[in-house]
Amino acid sequence: MTTSFTARAQLLLFILFNLLCTIVYADDKAINKDNKPAIIGAGAHFAWVIFNDLKPALQQSSGRTVELFGKESMLGMGCNAGIKMAQQNQPGKESFGFVCCPLSDKEVHEKDIQVHPIAKEPILILVNKQNKVQNLSQQQVSDIFSGKITNWAEVEGEDKPVVVVTRLHCKHRPGHWKTILPDAKSFRKDRLNVKSAAEMVKRVTDFPGAIGHTGATWVFGSDSNVKSVSVSGFSPTAGNLRAGRYPFYRVLSAVTNKQASADVMAIIDRVQTGPEFSRVAKEYELVPIRQ
Amino acid sequence: MTPPHTYRNRLILYVVLLEVFLIGVLFFFYSQSRDAILDVANRNLGLFVSQLNAKIKLEEHELEQSARLISNNVQLREYMFVVVSIGTETAPLKDLFQRQFGWLRFNSAAIISKQGKVLIGGDDKKLLAAVNKYRTADKPGGEVFYYTTENSIEMATVMPVFYQNEFLGNVVLTHTMDASLIETARSVGFGQFFVVSNGKILRSSLEGGLIGQSFKEKYGQLQLGGDNYLVSKVTYFSDKNLPEVWFGFSNPELTGQLDLIRSQMLALALGASIVILIIGIAMIRNFSRPVSRLVSRMHQVGEGKFPEIETVQTRDEFGYLINQFQDMVIRLKEKQDEVDQVQSLLEEQATTDSLTGLYNRRYLYDLYPKLLSDAKRQGNSITVILADLDKFKQVNDKYGHIVGDHVLTHVSEIMRNCCRVSDFVFRIGGEEFLVLTTGGLNGGEILAEKIRNKIEQSPLKAGDLILSVTSSFGVAQLESTDASLSDILARADKALYAAKDSGRNQVSVINI
């Protein structure tokens, strides 16, 4: 009698366990259309911000799980990683990348990829908050970064040496910091080269005489002590950028290989044209390219 | 008689010897402990100083590693580059240094630019002066050197800082040795440090420091503040420009240990003595008491007594011995009783006549001296009544010896019944009887007459035979002139013959 009861109890527990597993599994895959694996997106931080903000809407509209990597360009993420991720796309392992620089036609051809421009992003010229300078001309900015101007007194600031902080990544690609100076050699030699936007902000925070640059989508922490200056009287807004009044910017894009699935393309299209992106673009002063 | 206590004395001696041995051993170890402590202290001193040298070397390495860590830090190099090459303020560098390296173990730090400008740590002038000769890009860094201040010996190391292959300056770290050494001495719990320059104490870990006192070491010893010190030099500081550092133990510290050991030894000796004493007393009591009892009982047995010995329940050797002795005494007593009975029987047989039960002639001669002595002491006289049955031979011849024996028994019974308890009746011959009485001659005559009359009036009845028997009596009294029993017997015999001669069945008395 006892044995029979135990056997029945074990059977009941087994059924309940299986039922529970099925529910959990079903819940996990509920968002996934036809139980397809997640679509992986990875690349530069600044484009990651856009995709990450839109992630719930993208998953909802595509019915696919989207996993994104690239926050603060950690774990080796960046434009190169974004392009590599796009190249690795294949059925069953769908992926795409995102980059913060425009790609040359030659690179697009050699790497057999497609570029899907999303938005123009203003490049902020950062100075320490202690710095009294509020505005610089485009030429002054170029001269400071090139080393022609080495003291803030020369641009109506305090008598304080200028500390140039740069992050000259993607050197073989057009645009981006090249809107300030055309090549790395043109920049002042006795400058600080940093490897991330976070370090850039930190350096400018630490040195009252520092000047640096970063994209408008960077979210500044409470410990940062920096501000952006206007250029030739125009602040780095989407309106000024769209009107061509603000000179420093870069293009944020998604990249895929030529075998990108309809779901991947639909996701990118949703980013480029969807209503949710308008809100994000407004928040970060971005200029959508396809809207 | 008190039994000898040889074994008890031996036991006492053993206990005393044990005590003496114990105290001797403890005293020996105590006397040796002083030398042992000094020897150990000497070895420990050498060991500690060599460990100290190793510790200093380790601290040098640690200081060098800290300096290397700082000089290799990318951010610090960037910041230093900005400060040195671009000429910005030093505050960001100081903040960074504090933030990143504040946890490192050093006393003071300095960052000096290649132009000799102090970027961090400008307060320490002594340090800067000492560092000047090391401020170069050519040296690989990590070299440790020492310099002195008013209050300490400082260990210092210098490490060059490069940014993009450009020499920017040096990072300098210092570590205060005195504080470290004193801290080490305190952590050890005993021993003192002395920083000595030109034979005078600059600093020490002692309270009050003995600063300025002369420090003249000889063969590893010296006198300080009234105490003798065992000292050893910390040889690591080989620079002659630096003060000497010595480490040592004072005698009070060492003897303090010795006093502690002595107290412990004393307590141990006292405790052990008490324990041995208690055990000894217990042993003596347990051994001596049963032996004394046994000896006492043996004495009693030797005196012919058979004491009651209770059975001992203990199963040790003494219990077994006492119980065996008790069995032996019981068996001995039984044998003694048997011997007494036999002796009594033999004595009775030796003093009485087997037919009549009256005393025999032999007993007469044994008893007479005693009676004589008693009579003289009490002032009494002894009277002898000698009796002889008349014509007894004819009875034997006519009726046989059996009837004759019946006659003798019959007469004896009459005589015993007629006499007092204090009188003695003897059968001294075939049909001859004798009575010794303490009464006077008249009393003896009356008693004789009483017996004679009773015999005459009491014929023997043996079956159908009725036989009349008579007896003649001679009575005589002890005279002062009597030299022996024979004298009085002779007179009684003479009286008896007189009675026989007078016709028998009469009493004849001799009066002198």
Short mmCIF file of C-alpha atoms in Angstrom, two decimals, chain B residues 1-9 11 283-299 309 312 316-319 321-322 325:
data_model
loop_
_atom_site.label_atom_id
_atom_site.label_comp_id
_atom_site.label_asym_id
_atom_site.label_seq_id
_atom_site.Cartn_x
_atom_site.Cartn_y
_atom_site.Cartn_z
CA MET B 1 57.99 -5.17 74.44
CA THR B 2 57.80 -2.77 71.52
CA PRO B 3 58.57 -4.56 68.25
CA PRO B 4 61.52 -3.19 66.26
CA HIS B 5 60.45 -0.96 63.35
CA THR B 6 63.20 -1.80 60.94
CA TYR B 7 61.03 -1.87 57.87
CA ARG B 8 59.10 1.23 58.85
CA ASN B 9 62.37 3.03 59.41
CA LEU B 11 60.39 3.16 54.44
CA MET B 283 52.74 3.47 52.76
CA ILE B 284 54.27 3.47 56.23
CA ARG B 285 50.87 3.31 57.86
CA ASN B 286 49.69 0.58 55.57
CA PHE B 287 52.87 -1.40 56.06
CA SER B 288 53.71 -0.72 59.68
CA ARG B 289 50.31 -1.08 61.29
CA PRO B 290 49.58 -4.66 60.25
CA VAL B 291 53.21 -5.65 60.95
CA SER B 292 53.02 -4.14 64.46
CA ARG B 293 49.76 -5.92 65.10
CA LEU B 294 51.23 -9.16 63.89
CA VAL B 295 54.34 -8.78 66.01
CA SER B 296 52.21 -7.94 69.07
CA ARG B 297 50.08 -11.05 68.52
CA MET B 298 53.24 -13.10 68.07
CA HIS B 299 54.50 -11.85 71.42
CA ILE B 309 42.61 -12.25 65.82
CA VAL B 312 41.23 -9.42 57.64
CA ASP B 316 47.09 -7.98 50.04
CA GLU B 317 50.13 -9.82 51.35
CA PHE B 318 49.59 -8.58 54.90
CA GLY B 319 45.98 -9.65 54.92
CA LEU B 321 49.79 -13.26 56.33
CA ILE B 322 47.50 -12.22 59.21
CA PHE B 325 48.73 -16.46 61.29
#
